């Protein structure tokens, strides 16, 4: 009997087909197009050309941030109740500032004649930001005297302004050290370029869940953050960069140790 095989069309429910949203409008060029270099791109041309005069060296490491991931999940909920979006960045920014307290040479500038190193009193940490207008590096000033929640609030506000194209000159200048969280898009290790007149920069990869050994040689699930630093080898040596990374590693692998230095 065909009625057993062919379903009655009135009884068939519409099946929802998941639609993959396009990330951006795809435009097919029918002919070459010339676009003037302007805005943030113009600033990037200037600063990156200047940066190429700096002898960069790279230093990379992996941090096991399993405990940080747990702590962030808890703090995210508390911050949410206070109206603040809370990612890993505010903790990483604060830990960076604490690391700079141990090694202030990384928060310095070399003068244009290479005669003086200027140690900066304030930790003004720039955060590379992907905005609709391109790459911009707004700065969180005086991180050394701010709480992690203050930093989160400020990052929220800078992100909002970045999206709306409302970042002012004061908000994008005066940085003394830069962090770039490229991991939000993907990737592990990178080779970040220093933003002159700064002497170092750190770039974060994507936090991945990977197998690692514990102290008893058992395999366990770990959250791994890869980090890549570039530093100006005229004034920063490899040992200094490695020591700084070890401070940061210790703070981020054992976030309770932050309590001692806050
Ligand atoms: N690994 C895994 N997860 C990450 C992550 C990483 N490295 N970075 C962010 N996330 C998570 C956040 O924790 C958050 O998760 P929840 O939804 O669970 O809270 C989510 O991704 C979204 O994070 P966010 O948008 O709030 O971003 P953030 O505060 O971590 O970073 C900013 C802010 C401005 C640094 C980032 O949005 C950005 O623009 N990065 C691009 C930087 C860039 O362009 N670098 C290149 C410079 S050189 O060309």
Short mmCIF file of C-alpha atoms and ligand atoms in Angstrom, two decimals:
data_model
loop_
_atom_site.label_atom_id
_atom_site.label_comp_id
_atom_site.label_asym_id
_atom_site.label_seq_id
_atom_site.Cartn_x
_atom_site.Cartn_y
_atom_site.Cartn_z
CA UNK A 1 0.00 0.00 0.00
CA UNK A 2 1.63 3.31 -1.22
CA UNK A 3 0.15 5.30 1.70
CA UNK A 4 2.56 3.41 3.99
CA UNK A 5 5.58 4.61 1.95
CA UNK A 6 4.64 8.13 0.75
CA UNK A 7 3.85 10.41 3.70
CA UNK A 8 0.79 12.61 3.60
CA UNK A 9 2.27 16.09 2.70
CA UNK A 10 -0.03 17.82 5.22
CA UNK A 11 1.52 15.79 8.02
CA UNK A 12 5.15 16.62 7.12
CA UNK A 13 6.66 19.30 9.37
CA UNK A 14 9.02 21.83 7.84
CA UNK A 15 12.62 20.92 8.71
CA UNK A 16 14.74 23.84 9.88
CA UNK A 17 17.97 23.98 7.93
CA UNK A 18 20.71 25.73 9.91
CA UNK A 19 21.98 28.77 8.04
CA UNK A 20 25.66 29.68 8.36
CA UNK A 21 25.86 33.43 8.70
CA UNK A 22 28.43 35.07 6.45
CA UNK A 23 31.08 36.93 8.48
CA UNK A 24 31.33 39.80 6.02
CA UNK A 25 29.82 40.85 2.74
CA UNK A 26 31.81 39.30 -0.10
CA UNK A 27 32.51 41.75 -2.87
CA UNK A 28 33.78 40.50 -6.21
CA UNK A 29 36.02 43.08 -7.92
CA UNK A 30 35.36 43.42 -11.64
CA UNK A 31 38.31 45.74 -12.12
CA UNK A 32 41.36 47.01 -10.15
CA UNK A 33 40.57 49.60 -7.51
CA UNK A 34 42.94 52.21 -6.03
CA UNK A 35 42.26 53.18 -2.43
CA UNK A 36 44.16 56.01 -0.71
CA UNK A 37 46.01 55.03 2.47
CA UNK A 38 44.27 56.92 5.26
CA UNK A 39 43.15 56.86 8.89
CA UNK A 40 44.41 54.01 11.08
CA UNK A 41 46.18 52.43 8.08
CA UNK A 42 48.17 55.63 7.55
CA UNK A 43 49.19 55.61 11.23
CA UNK A 44 50.12 51.92 10.89
CA UNK A 45 52.33 52.65 7.85
CA UNK A 46 54.18 55.33 9.84
CA UNK A 47 54.66 53.37 13.07
CA UNK A 48 55.52 50.07 11.41
CA UNK A 49 58.06 51.69 9.08
CA UNK A 50 59.65 53.25 12.16
CA UNK A 51 59.52 49.87 13.93
CA UNK A 52 61.64 48.22 11.27
CA UNK A 53 64.64 50.25 12.51
CA UNK A 54 64.43 48.26 15.74
CA UNK A 55 66.44 45.02 15.97
CA UNK A 56 63.65 42.70 17.14
CA UNK A 57 64.20 39.41 18.83
CA UNK A 58 61.48 36.94 19.63
CA UNK A 59 60.76 34.81 22.69
CA UNK A 60 57.86 32.39 22.92
CA UNK A 61 56.47 30.20 25.68
CA UNK A 62 53.37 28.22 26.59
CA UNK A 63 51.47 28.85 29.81
CA UNK A 64 49.16 26.26 31.35
CA UNK A 65 46.22 28.51 32.20
CA UNK A 66 43.84 25.76 33.41
CA UNK A 67 43.42 27.42 36.84
CA UNK A 68 43.03 30.83 35.20
CA UNK A 69 40.20 29.49 33.02
CA UNK A 70 38.41 28.26 36.18
CA UNK A 71 38.98 31.55 38.00
CA UNK A 72 37.79 33.58 35.01
CA UNK A 73 34.56 31.58 34.74
CA UNK A 74 33.75 32.47 38.34
CA UNK A 75 34.83 36.13 38.06
CA UNK A 76 32.95 36.51 34.77
CA UNK A 77 29.64 35.79 36.56
CA UNK A 78 30.40 38.24 39.38
CA UNK A 79 31.50 40.93 36.93
CA UNK A 80 28.35 40.35 34.88
CA UNK A 81 26.25 41.12 37.98
CA UNK A 82 28.15 44.41 38.17
CA UNK A 83 27.44 45.12 34.49
CA UNK A 84 30.96 44.37 33.26
CA UNK A 85 31.94 42.00 30.42
CA UNK A 86 34.93 40.06 31.72
CA UNK A 87 37.40 38.25 29.46
CA UNK A 88 40.94 37.02 30.23
CA UNK A 89 42.44 40.32 29.10
CA UNK A 90 41.92 42.36 32.31
CA UNK A 91 43.75 39.69 34.34
CA UNK A 92 46.53 39.38 31.75
CA UNK A 93 46.89 43.18 31.58
CA UNK A 94 47.20 43.42 35.39
CA UNK A 95 49.64 40.49 35.55
CA UNK A 96 51.70 42.19 32.82
CA UNK A 97 51.86 45.35 34.92
CA UNK A 98 53.02 43.32 37.95
CA UNK A 99 55.68 41.72 35.73
CA UNK A 100 56.80 45.20 34.63
CA UNK A 101 57.23 46.15 38.30
CA UNK A 102 59.82 43.36 38.56
CA UNK A 103 61.55 44.33 35.29
CA UNK A 104 61.01 48.07 34.65
CA UNK A 105 63.39 48.12 31.66
CA UNK A 106 60.55 46.53 29.67
CA UNK A 107 58.44 49.62 30.38
CA UNK A 108 60.97 52.05 28.98
CA UNK A 109 61.89 53.97 25.83
CA UNK A 110 65.17 54.52 24.06
CA UNK A 111 65.65 58.15 22.98
CA UNK A 112 66.02 58.92 19.28
CA UNK A 113 69.83 59.31 19.55
CA UNK A 114 70.10 56.06 21.51
CA UNK A 115 71.82 57.91 24.36
CA UNK A 116 69.29 57.49 27.15
CA UNK A 117 66.85 54.89 28.37
CA UNK A 118 63.77 56.54 29.86
CA UNK A 119 62.12 54.37 32.50
CA UNK A 120 58.40 55.17 32.53
CA UNK A 121 56.74 55.53 35.92
CA UNK A 122 53.28 54.59 34.68
CA UNK A 123 52.30 51.28 33.14
CA UNK A 124 50.24 52.46 30.17
CA UNK A 125 49.33 49.21 28.49
CA UNK A 126 48.18 49.37 24.89
CA UNK A 127 45.77 46.68 23.67
CA UNK A 128 45.78 45.98 19.93
CA UNK A 129 42.15 46.13 18.83
CA UNK A 130 40.50 44.92 15.68
CA UNK A 131 37.88 47.54 14.74
CA UNK A 132 35.75 48.15 11.64
CA UNK A 133 38.22 50.98 10.82
CA UNK A 134 41.25 48.71 11.12
CA UNK A 135 43.91 48.00 13.74
CA UNK A 136 44.11 50.52 16.54
CA UNK A 137 45.91 50.35 19.89
CA UNK A 138 43.96 52.09 22.66
CA UNK A 139 45.83 52.46 25.93
CA UNK A 140 44.79 51.63 29.48
CA UNK A 141 46.70 54.20 31.51
CA UNK A 142 48.23 53.71 34.99
CA UNK A 143 47.43 50.01 35.12
CA UNK A 144 49.72 49.75 38.18
CA UNK A 145 47.13 51.58 40.29
CA UNK A 146 43.95 50.02 38.87
CA UNK A 147 42.01 46.97 39.99
CA UNK A 148 41.31 44.13 37.57
CA UNK A 149 37.65 45.19 37.52
CA UNK A 150 38.63 48.83 36.73
CA UNK A 151 40.70 47.49 33.82
CA UNK A 152 37.77 45.37 32.59
CA UNK A 153 35.43 48.40 32.69
CA UNK A 154 37.92 50.52 30.78
CA UNK A 155 38.52 47.78 28.20
CA UNK A 156 34.72 47.47 27.70
CA UNK A 157 34.46 51.21 27.13
CA UNK A 158 37.45 51.33 24.74
CA UNK A 159 36.04 48.35 22.78
CA UNK A 160 32.67 50.08 22.49
CA UNK A 161 34.31 53.29 21.28
CA UNK A 162 36.52 51.31 18.89
CA UNK A 163 33.49 49.66 17.27
CA UNK A 164 31.78 53.05 16.90
CA UNK A 165 34.97 54.73 15.58
CA UNK A 166 34.94 57.11 18.54
CA UNK A 167 38.42 56.61 19.98
CA UNK A 168 40.12 59.97 20.57
CA UNK A 169 43.82 60.76 20.18
CA UNK A 170 44.34 60.78 23.97
CA UNK A 171 42.99 57.22 24.16
CA UNK A 172 45.35 55.86 21.52
CA UNK A 173 48.57 57.55 22.63
CA UNK A 174 51.03 57.33 25.50
CA UNK A 175 51.40 53.54 25.58
CA UNK A 176 54.48 52.12 27.30
CA UNK A 177 53.97 48.37 26.61
CA UNK A 178 51.60 46.57 24.23
CA UNK A 179 49.58 43.35 24.32
CA UNK A 180 47.96 41.89 21.23
CA UNK A 181 45.30 39.20 21.66
CA UNK A 182 45.34 37.74 18.17
CA UNK A 183 44.15 34.46 19.73
CA UNK A 184 40.61 35.75 19.71
CA UNK A 185 40.69 35.07 15.98
CA UNK A 186 43.05 32.07 16.10
CA UNK A 187 46.68 31.08 15.93
CA UNK A 188 49.36 30.02 18.37
CA UNK A 189 52.75 31.64 17.91
CA UNK A 190 53.34 34.90 16.08
CA UNK A 191 56.03 37.53 15.61
CA UNK A 192 54.62 40.79 16.92
CA UNK A 193 56.13 44.11 15.86
CA UNK A 194 57.10 46.64 18.55
CA UNK A 195 55.18 49.92 18.60
CA UNK A 196 57.88 52.65 18.83
CA UNK A 197 59.02 54.22 21.12
CA UNK A 198 58.19 51.16 23.23
CA UNK A 199 60.75 48.39 23.68
CA UNK A 200 58.58 45.26 23.90
CA UNK A 201 55.27 43.70 22.93
CA UNK A 202 53.49 40.44 23.78
CA UNK A 203 51.05 38.56 21.55
CA UNK A 204 48.61 35.97 22.86
CA UNK A 205 47.51 32.92 20.88
CA UNK A 206 44.23 31.07 21.21
CA UNK A 207 43.76 29.18 24.49
CA UNK A 208 43.50 25.52 23.42
CA UNK A 209 42.53 22.39 25.33
CA UNK A 210 45.48 20.01 24.93
CA UNK A 211 46.90 16.91 26.65
CA UNK A 212 49.77 17.58 29.04
CA UNK A 213 51.55 15.54 31.75
CA UNK A 214 51.01 16.21 35.44
CA UNK A 215 53.78 15.82 38.07
CA UNK A 216 53.05 12.04 38.28
CA UNK A 217 53.40 11.66 34.50
CA UNK A 218 49.66 11.13 34.03
CA UNK A 219 48.07 12.72 31.00
CA UNK A 220 45.51 15.37 31.88
CA UNK A 221 43.42 17.94 30.04
CA UNK A 222 45.09 21.36 30.11
CA UNK A 223 44.19 24.82 28.81
CA UNK A 224 47.26 26.09 27.02
CA UNK A 225 47.92 29.73 26.14
CA UNK A 226 50.83 30.40 23.80
CA UNK A 227 52.55 33.76 24.06
CA UNK A 228 55.10 35.41 21.79
CA UNK A 229 57.15 38.43 22.77
CA UNK A 230 59.27 40.73 20.64
CA UNK A 231 61.79 43.02 22.29
CA UNK A 232 64.29 45.68 21.22
CA UNK A 233 67.63 43.90 21.41
CA UNK A 234 69.51 47.20 21.71
CA UNK A 235 68.31 47.51 25.31
CA UNK A 236 66.60 44.22 26.20
CA UNK A 237 68.47 40.94 26.30
CA UNK A 238 67.00 37.46 26.05
CA UNK A 239 67.47 36.70 29.74
CA UNK A 240 65.45 39.79 30.74
CA UNK A 241 62.64 38.81 28.40
CA UNK A 242 62.68 35.21 29.67
CA UNK A 243 62.58 36.42 33.31
CA UNK A 244 59.62 38.68 32.54
CA UNK A 245 57.83 35.81 30.83
CA UNK A 246 58.46 33.61 33.87
CA UNK A 247 56.84 36.20 36.16
CA UNK A 248 53.83 36.40 33.87
CA UNK A 249 53.71 32.62 33.54
CA UNK A 250 53.69 32.22 37.32
CA UNK A 251 50.89 34.77 37.79
CA UNK A 252 48.74 33.27 35.02
CA UNK A 253 49.38 29.62 35.89
CA UNK A 254 48.72 30.25 39.60
CA UNK A 255 46.26 33.14 39.65
CA UNK A 256 45.95 33.07 43.46
CA UNK A 257 49.56 34.37 43.63
CA UNK A 258 48.23 37.61 42.14
CA UNK A 259 46.63 38.26 45.54
CA UNK A 260 50.06 38.76 47.10
CA UNK A 261 51.05 41.55 44.74
CA UNK A 262 47.77 43.42 44.22
N1 LIG B 1 41.79 32.29 23.58
C1 LIG B 1 40.60 31.78 23.87
N2 LIG B 1 39.51 32.54 24.12
C2 LIG B 1 39.64 33.88 24.05
C3 LIG B 1 40.88 34.48 23.75
C4 LIG B 1 42.00 33.62 23.52
N3 LIG B 1 43.18 34.11 23.25
N4 LIG B 1 40.71 35.81 23.77
C5 LIG B 1 39.44 36.05 24.05
N5 LIG B 1 38.79 34.90 24.24
C6 LIG B 1 37.38 34.74 24.58
C7 LIG B 1 36.99 35.70 25.69
O1 LIG B 1 37.32 35.21 26.96
C8 LIG B 1 35.51 35.82 25.47
O2 LIG B 1 34.87 34.63 25.92
P1 LIG B 1 33.47 34.65 26.72
O3 LIG B 1 32.45 34.97 25.68
O4 LIG B 1 33.39 33.28 27.29
O5 LIG B 1 33.56 35.71 27.77
C9 LIG B 1 35.41 35.85 23.96
O6 LIG B 1 36.59 35.18 23.49
C10 LIG B 1 35.32 37.25 23.41
O7 LIG B 1 36.34 38.05 23.97
P2 LIG B 1 36.33 39.65 23.86
O8 LIG B 1 35.74 40.07 22.59
O9 LIG B 1 35.71 40.23 25.08
O10 LIG B 1 37.86 39.97 23.75
P3 LIG B 1 39.05 40.19 24.78
O11 LIG B 1 38.70 41.08 25.93
O12 LIG B 1 39.67 38.89 25.13
O13 LIG B 1 40.01 40.98 23.81
C11 LIG B 1 40.47 42.68 22.19
C12 LIG B 1 39.67 42.27 23.43
C13 LIG B 1 40.19 44.11 21.90
C14 LIG B 1 41.95 42.50 22.47
C15 LIG B 1 40.07 41.78 20.99
O14 LIG B 1 38.69 41.88 20.79
C16 LIG B 1 40.76 42.11 19.68
O15 LIG B 1 40.37 43.03 18.98
N6 LIG B 1 41.83 41.35 19.31
C17 LIG B 1 42.52 41.50 18.03
C18 LIG B 1 43.92 42.01 18.27
C19 LIG B 1 44.68 42.20 16.96
O16 LIG B 1 44.14 42.60 15.95
N7 LIG B 1 45.96 41.88 17.00
C20 LIG B 1 46.80 41.95 15.85
C21 LIG B 1 47.72 43.09 15.98
S1 LIG B 1 49.04 43.02 14.85
O17 LIG B 1 48.35 43.05 13.42
#
